[in-house]
Amino acid sequence: MNIKDLYYFQRLISTQSYTQTAADFHVSQPTISQAIKRLERHFQTTLFFRQAKTKALVLTPSGQQLLLASNDIISNWQHVNESIGHLRQHTLRLGVEPAVGEHYLPALTKPIIAQDLLSSVHTVEMGANQLVKQVLGGQLDLAISGNLDQTLDERLAVTPLRPFKFKILASPRHPLAQVEHPTFKEALKSPFVILNATYLNKLVFHQLAEQLSIEPQVLFESDNSTLISGLVRENLALGFISDIATPPDDDLIEIPIEDVQVPSVHINLIRRAHQFPIGLFKQIMDIVEQTFNDDAAQVKD
């Protein structure tokens, strides 16, 4: 069986026209007909029939199964071609979530430079949801991203790097900073400044508020953690941050969240499940994992 036959079959069902399908692939109409016959001989079944009134091509159960499989096979085949192309060119596309990059990218870059790989690694920043989509779509080879554990796609291979922890950020002058054991419920009586939808912080923040059936007061959203720290420092609001986004100095109070169930969130190294970690791919994966291991060891010390 030729993979081109699956391309022809997929397009034929989409266009509902032998003529259009042949034109799309710049082949003759008999080429499309012969491809369908080969598929039906291979599977020993009829894949579709033409409806008498509308002339539409109607898939049989076998045809429906083959179409679903064809979509996956063609998608994987395209990814394999892209991956091998990048192997030939000795390049890798790495996506990094902004909060992760702000904290870890300098440490990641040092071994990449030391191993003379900087020109081979193309790094981009984008939000967690977009990173997952681009890895699945083949636009990225690897991504370092914070993810809610239950949202990860089964088509991804995931290496957990470290857990996220969330906390409240307050000015020492804020009333909450004077309470011995402040709760998240008490905190929600005050306005908050939070990171925007580019980060997981916003999703987690609203999930926690929903647990308490409280509509939070969000004064401001930003993609700049320094700006959020500044607004908190001026005692204009409380902040909601992860332990990755640290304030630039020590004049702010970090309050742990203990009275609500915080969703399980991890920084993960993600790739497509069928992507084999070899060559440059394996080198970058090793650098990422070692960087996070070194960081964890420093925190323990």
CSV table of C-alpha atoms in Angstrom, one decimal:
chain,number,residue,atom,x,y,z
A,1,MET,CA,0.0,0.0,0.0
A,2,ASN,CA,1.3,3.5,-1.0
A,3,ILE,CA,0.9,6.3,1.5
A,4,LYS,CA,-0.1,8.5,-1.5
A,5,ASP,CA,-3.3,6.4,-1.8
A,6,LEU,CA,-4.3,7.6,1.7
A,7,TYR,CA,-3.7,11.2,0.6
A,8,TYR,CA,-5.9,10.6,-2.4
A,9,PHE,CA,-8.6,8.9,-0.3
A,10,GLN,CA,-8.6,11.6,2.3
A,11,ARG,CA,-8.9,14.4,-0.3
A,12,LEU,CA,-11.5,12.6,-2.3
A,13,ILE,CA,-13.8,12.3,0.7
A,14,SER,CA,-13.2,16.0,1.5
A,15,THR,CA,-13.8,17.3,-2.1
A,16,GLN,CA,-16.5,14.6,-3.0
A,17,SER,CA,-15.1,14.8,-6.5
A,18,TYR,CA,-12.7,12.6,-8.4
A,19,THR,CA,-12.1,15.5,-10.9
A,20,GLN,CA,-11.2,18.0,-8.2
A,21,THR,CA,-9.1,15.6,-6.3
A,22,ALA,CA,-7.1,14.7,-9.4
A,23,ALA,CA,-6.6,18.5,-10.1
A,24,ASP,CA,-5.5,19.1,-6.5
A,25,PHE,CA,-2.7,16.5,-6.9
A,26,HIS,CA,-1.9,17.3,-10.6
A,27,VAL,CA,-2.6,13.7,-11.6
A,28,SER,CA,-5.2,12.1,-13.9
A,29,GLN,CA,-8.6,11.0,-12.7
A,30,PRO,CA,-7.9,7.3,-13.3
A,31,THR,CA,-4.9,7.7,-10.9
A,32,ILE,CA,-7.4,8.5,-8.1
A,33,SER,CA,-9.7,5.7,-9.1
A,34,GLN,CA,-6.9,3.2,-9.2
A,35,ALA,CA,-5.7,4.3,-5.7
A,36,ILE,CA,-9.2,3.7,-4.3
A,37,LYS,CA,-9.3,0.2,-5.9
A,38,ARG,CA,-5.9,-0.6,-4.4
A,39,LEU,CA,-7.1,0.4,-0.9
A,40,GLU,CA,-10.3,-1.7,-1.3
A,41,ARG,CA,-8.3,-4.7,-2.5
A,42,HIS,CA,-5.9,-4.3,0.4
A,43,PHE,CA,-8.6,-4.2,3.0
A,44,GLN,CA,-10.9,-6.5,1.1
A,45,THR,CA,-13.9,-4.1,1.7
A,46,THR,CA,-15.9,-1.3,0.2
A,47,LEU,CA,-14.9,2.1,1.5
A,48,PHE,CA,-17.8,4.2,0.3
A,49,PHE,CA,-20.8,4.3,-2.1
A,50,ARG,CA,-22.3,7.1,-4.1
A,51,GLN,CA,-25.8,8.1,-2.9
A,52,ALA,CA,-28.3,7.9,-5.8
A,53,LYS,CA,-30.1,11.3,-5.3
A,54,THR,CA,-27.3,13.6,-4.1
A,55,LYS,CA,-24.4,11.8,-5.8
A,56,ALA,CA,-22.5,12.3,-2.5
A,57,LEU,CA,-19.8,9.8,-1.5
A,58,VAL,CA,-21.0,8.1,1.7
A,59,LEU,CA,-18.5,6.2,3.8
A,60,THR,CA,-19.1,2.7,4.9
A,61,PRO,CA,-18.1,1.8,8.5
A,62,SER,CA,-14.8,0.5,7.1
A,63,GLY,CA,-14.3,3.7,5.2
A,64,GLN,CA,-15.0,5.8,8.3
A,65,GLN,CA,-12.3,3.8,10.2
A,66,LEU,CA,-9.8,4.2,7.4
A,67,LEU,CA,-10.5,8.0,7.2
A,68,LEU,CA,-9.8,8.4,10.9
A,69,ALA,CA,-6.6,6.3,10.6
A,70,SER,CA,-5.5,8.2,7.5
A,71,ASN,CA,-5.8,11.5,9.3
A,72,ASP,CA,-3.4,10.2,12.0
A,73,ILE,CA,-1.0,8.5,9.6
A,74,ILE,CA,-0.7,11.5,7.3
A,75,SER,CA,-0.2,13.9,10.2
A,76,ASN,CA,2.5,11.6,11.7
A,77,TRP,CA,4.1,11.2,8.3
A,78,GLN,CA,4.3,15.0,7.9
A,79,HIS,CA,5.8,15.3,11.4
A,80,VAL,CA,8.4,12.6,10.6
A,81,ASN,CA,9.4,14.4,7.4
A,82,GLU,CA,9.8,17.7,9.3
A,83,SER,CA,11.7,16.0,12.1
A,84,ILE,CA,14.1,14.3,9.7
A,85,GLY,CA,14.5,17.6,7.8
A,86,HIS,CA,15.6,19.3,11.1
A,87,LEU,CA,17.9,16.4,11.9
A,88,ARG,CA,19.6,16.9,8.5
A,89,GLN,CA,19.9,20.7,9.2
A,90,HIS,CA,20.9,20.1,12.8
A,91,THR,CA,18.3,22.5,14.1
A,92,LEU,CA,15.7,22.3,16.9
A,93,ARG,CA,12.7,24.5,17.7
A,94,LEU,CA,12.3,25.0,21.4
A,95,GLY,CA,9.2,26.7,22.9
A,96,VAL,CA,9.4,28.2,26.4
A,97,GLU,CA,6.6,29.7,28.6
A,98,PRO,CA,7.4,33.3,29.5
A,99,ALA,CA,7.4,32.7,33.3
A,100,VAL,CA,9.7,29.7,32.9
A,101,GLY,CA,12.0,31.5,30.5
A,102,GLU,CA,12.4,34.5,32.8
A,103,HIS,CA,13.6,32.2,35.5
A,104,TYR,CA,15.4,29.4,33.7
A,105,LEU,CA,16.5,30.6,30.2
A,106,PRO,CA,19.8,32.2,31.4
A,107,ALA,CA,20.8,28.9,33.1
A,108,LEU,CA,19.7,26.9,30.1
A,109,THR,CA,21.6,29.1,27.6
A,110,LYS,CA,25.0,28.6,29.3
A,111,PRO,CA,25.4,24.8,28.5
A,112,ILE,CA,23.9,25.3,25.1
A,113,ILE,CA,26.7,27.9,24.3
A,114,ALA,CA,29.3,25.7,26.0
A,115,GLN,CA,28.3,22.8,23.7
A,116,ASP,CA,28.4,25.0,20.7
A,117,LEU,CA,24.6,24.5,20.0
A,118,LEU,CA,23.3,28.0,20.1
A,119,SER,CA,23.1,28.4,16.4
A,120,SER,CA,21.1,25.1,16.2
A,121,VAL,CA,18.4,26.0,18.7
A,122,HIS,CA,15.7,28.4,17.8
A,123,THR,CA,13.8,29.5,20.9
A,124,VAL,CA,10.4,31.2,21.1
A,125,GLU,CA,8.2,32.3,24.0
A,126,MET,CA,4.4,31.8,24.1
A,127,GLY,CA,1.7,30.8,26.5
A,128,ALA,CA,1.2,27.2,27.8
A,129,ASN,CA,-1.8,26.4,25.7
A,130,GLN,CA,-0.2,27.6,22.5
A,131,LEU,CA,3.0,25.7,23.3
A,132,VAL,CA,1.0,22.4,23.5
A,133,LYS,CA,-0.8,23.1,20.2
A,134,GLN,CA,2.4,23.9,18.4
A,135,VAL,CA,4.1,20.8,19.6
A,136,LEU,CA,1.2,18.7,18.5
A,137,GLY,CA,1.0,20.6,15.2
A,138,GLY,CA,4.7,20.0,14.6
A,139,GLN,CA,5.7,23.7,14.6
A,140,LEU,CA,7.8,23.0,17.8
A,141,ASP,CA,10.0,20.1,18.6
A,142,LEU,CA,10.2,20.6,22.3
A,143,ALA,CA,8.5,22.9,24.8
A,144,ILE,CA,9.1,23.8,28.5
A,145,SER,CA,5.7,24.6,29.8
A,146,GLY,CA,3.7,24.8,33.0
A,147,ASN,CA,0.6,22.6,32.6
A,148,LEU,CA,-2.3,21.5,34.7
A,149,ASP,CA,-1.7,17.8,35.0
A,150,GLN,CA,-5.2,16.8,33.8
A,151,THR,CA,-5.0,18.9,30.6
A,152,LEU,CA,-2.1,17.1,29.0
A,153,ASP,CA,-2.8,15.3,25.7
A,154,GLU,CA,-2.1,11.6,25.4
A,155,ARG,CA,-0.3,12.3,22.1
A,156,LEU,CA,2.4,14.0,24.1
A,157,ALA,CA,5.4,12.5,25.8
A,158,VAL,CA,5.9,14.4,29.1
A,159,THR,CA,8.9,14.7,31.4
A,160,PRO,CA,8.0,16.4,34.7
A,161,LEU,CA,10.7,18.9,35.7
A,162,ARG,CA,9.3,20.5,38.8
A,163,PRO,CA,6.0,21.3,40.5
A,164,PHE,CA,4.5,24.8,40.6
A,165,LYS,CA,3.5,26.3,43.9
A,166,PHE,CA,1.3,29.3,44.2
A,167,LYS,CA,1.2,32.0,46.8
A,168,ILE,CA,-0.2,35.5,47.6
A,169,LEU,CA,2.1,38.5,47.4
A,170,ALA,CA,1.4,41.4,49.7
A,171,SER,CA,2.9,44.7,50.8
A,172,PRO,CA,4.0,44.7,54.5
A,173,ARG,CA,1.4,47.5,54.9
A,174,HIS,CA,-1.5,45.4,53.7
A,175,PRO,CA,-3.9,44.2,56.5
A,176,LEU,CA,-3.5,40.6,55.4
A,177,ALA,CA,0.2,40.8,56.2
A,178,GLN,CA,-0.6,41.4,59.8
A,179,VAL,CA,-2.8,38.3,60.2
A,180,GLU,CA,-1.0,35.3,61.8
A,181,HIS,CA,-2.6,32.6,59.5
A,182,PRO,CA,-4.3,34.4,56.6
A,183,THR,CA,-6.6,32.4,54.3
A,184,PHE,CA,-7.3,32.7,50.6
A,185,LYS,CA,-10.9,33.4,51.5
A,186,GLU,CA,-9.8,36.4,53.5
A,187,ALA,CA,-7.5,37.5,50.7
A,188,LEU,CA,-10.3,37.5,48.2
A,189,LYS,CA,-11.9,40.5,50.1
A,190,SER,CA,-9.1,42.6,48.6
A,191,PRO,CA,-8.5,43.4,44.9
A,192,PHE,CA,-5.8,41.4,43.1
A,193,VAL,CA,-3.4,42.0,40.3
A,194,ILE,CA,-2.6,38.8,38.3
A,195,LEU,CA,-0.7,37.6,35.3
A,196,ASN,CA,-2.9,37.4,32.2
A,197,ALA,CA,-4.0,34.4,30.2
A,198,THR,CA,-0.5,33.9,28.7
A,199,TYR,CA,0.3,32.3,32.1
A,200,LEU,CA,-1.4,29.4,34.1
A,201,ASN,CA,-1.7,31.8,37.1
A,202,LYS,CA,-4.9,33.3,35.9
A,203,LEU,CA,-6.6,29.9,35.4
A,204,VAL,CA,-5.5,28.6,38.7
A,205,PHE,CA,-6.5,31.8,40.5
A,206,HIS,CA,-10.0,31.6,39.2
A,207,GLN,CA,-10.3,27.9,40.0
A,208,LEU,CA,-9.4,28.6,43.6
A,209,ALA,CA,-12.0,31.4,43.8
A,210,GLU,CA,-14.6,29.1,42.3
A,211,GLN,CA,-13.9,26.6,45.1
A,212,LEU,CA,-15.0,29.3,47.6
A,213,SER,CA,-17.9,30.5,45.3
A,214,ILE,CA,-16.4,34.0,45.4
A,215,GLU,CA,-16.2,36.3,42.5
A,216,PRO,CA,-12.7,37.8,42.7
A,217,GLN,CA,-11.8,41.5,42.3
A,218,VAL,CA,-9.2,41.7,39.6
A,219,LEU,CA,-7.8,45.2,39.4
A,220,PHE,CA,-5.3,44.5,36.6
A,221,GLU,CA,-3.9,41.8,34.4
A,222,SER,CA,-0.4,41.9,32.9
A,223,ASP,CA,2.2,39.7,31.3
A,224,ASN,CA,4.9,41.5,33.3
A,225,SER,CA,5.6,40.1,36.8
A,226,THR,CA,7.8,43.1,37.7
A,227,LEU,CA,4.8,45.4,37.1
A,228,ILE,CA,2.6,43.3,39.3
A,229,SER,CA,5.2,43.4,42.0
A,230,GLY,CA,5.3,47.1,41.7
A,231,LEU,CA,1.5,47.5,42.1
A,232,VAL,CA,1.7,45.2,45.2
A,233,ARG,CA,4.5,47.2,46.6
A,234,GLU,CA,2.4,50.4,46.4
A,235,ASN,CA,-0.3,48.5,48.4
A,236,LEU,CA,-2.8,48.9,45.6
A,237,ALA,CA,-3.7,45.2,45.5
A,238,LEU,CA,-2.6,41.7,46.4
A,239,GLY,CA,-0.7,39.6,43.9
A,240,PHE,CA,-1.1,36.0,42.9
A,241,ILE,CA,2.2,34.4,41.8
A,242,SER,CA,4.0,31.1,41.4
A,243,ASP,CA,7.2,30.3,43.2
A,244,ILE,CA,8.9,30.7,39.8
A,245,ALA,CA,8.0,34.4,39.5
A,246,THR,CA,10.0,35.8,42.4
A,247,PRO,CA,9.9,39.5,43.4
A,248,PRO,CA,12.9,41.6,42.6
A,249,ASP,CA,13.7,42.4,46.2
A,250,ASP,CA,12.7,41.3,49.7
A,251,ASP,CA,10.3,44.1,50.7
A,252,LEU,CA,7.2,42.0,49.8
A,253,ILE,CA,5.5,39.3,51.9
A,254,GLU,CA,4.8,35.9,50.4
A,255,ILE,CA,1.8,34.2,52.0
A,256,PRO,CA,1.2,30.5,51.4
A,257,ILE,CA,-2.2,29.2,50.3
A,258,GLU,CA,-3.4,26.5,52.7
A,259,ASP,CA,-7.2,26.7,53.0
A,260,VAL,CA,-8.1,25.6,49.4
A,261,GLN,CA,-7.1,22.7,47.2
A,262,VAL,CA,-4.5,24.0,44.8
A,263,PRO,CA,-4.6,22.2,41.4
A,264,SER,CA,-1.6,20.0,40.5
A,265,VAL,CA,0.6,22.0,38.2
A,266,HIS,CA,4.0,21.1,36.9
A,267,ILE,CA,6.7,22.5,34.6
A,268,ASN,CA,7.1,19.8,32.0
A,269,LEU,CA,9.3,19.1,29.1
A,270,ILE,CA,6.9,18.0,26.3
A,271,ARG,CA,7.4,16.5,22.9
A,272,ARG,CA,5.3,14.5,20.5
A,273,ALA,CA,5.0,10.9,21.7
A,274,HIS,CA,6.4,9.4,18.4
A,275,GLN,CA,9.4,11.8,18.4
A,276,PHE,CA,12.5,9.8,19.3
A,277,PRO,CA,15.0,11.7,21.4
A,278,ILE,CA,18.2,11.3,19.4
A,279,GLY,CA,21.1,13.5,18.3
A,280,LEU,CA,20.5,17.2,18.9
A,281,PHE,CA,17.1,16.4,20.3
A,282,LYS,CA,18.6,14.2,23.1
A,283,GLN,CA,21.3,16.8,23.8
A,284,ILE,CA,18.8,19.6,24.4
A,285,MET,CA,16.6,17.3,26.5
A,286,ASP,CA,19.6,16.4,28.7
A,287,ILE,CA,20.5,20.0,29.1
A,288,VAL,CA,17.0,21.0,30.2
A,289,GLU,CA,16.7,18.1,32.7
A,290,GLN,CA,20.1,18.8,34.1
A,291,THR,CA,19.4,22.5,34.5
A,292,PHE,CA,16.2,21.8,36.5
A,293,ASN,CA,18.0,19.1,38.6
A,294,ASP,CA,20.8,21.6,39.4
A,295,ASP,CA,18.2,24.3,40.3
A,296,ALA,CA,16.4,21.8,42.6
A,297,ALA,CA,19.7,20.9,44.3
A,298,GLN,CA,20.5,24.6,45.0
A,299,VAL,CA,17.1,25.1,46.5
A,300,LYS,CA,17.6,22.2,48.9
A,301,ASP,CA,21.0,23.5,49.9
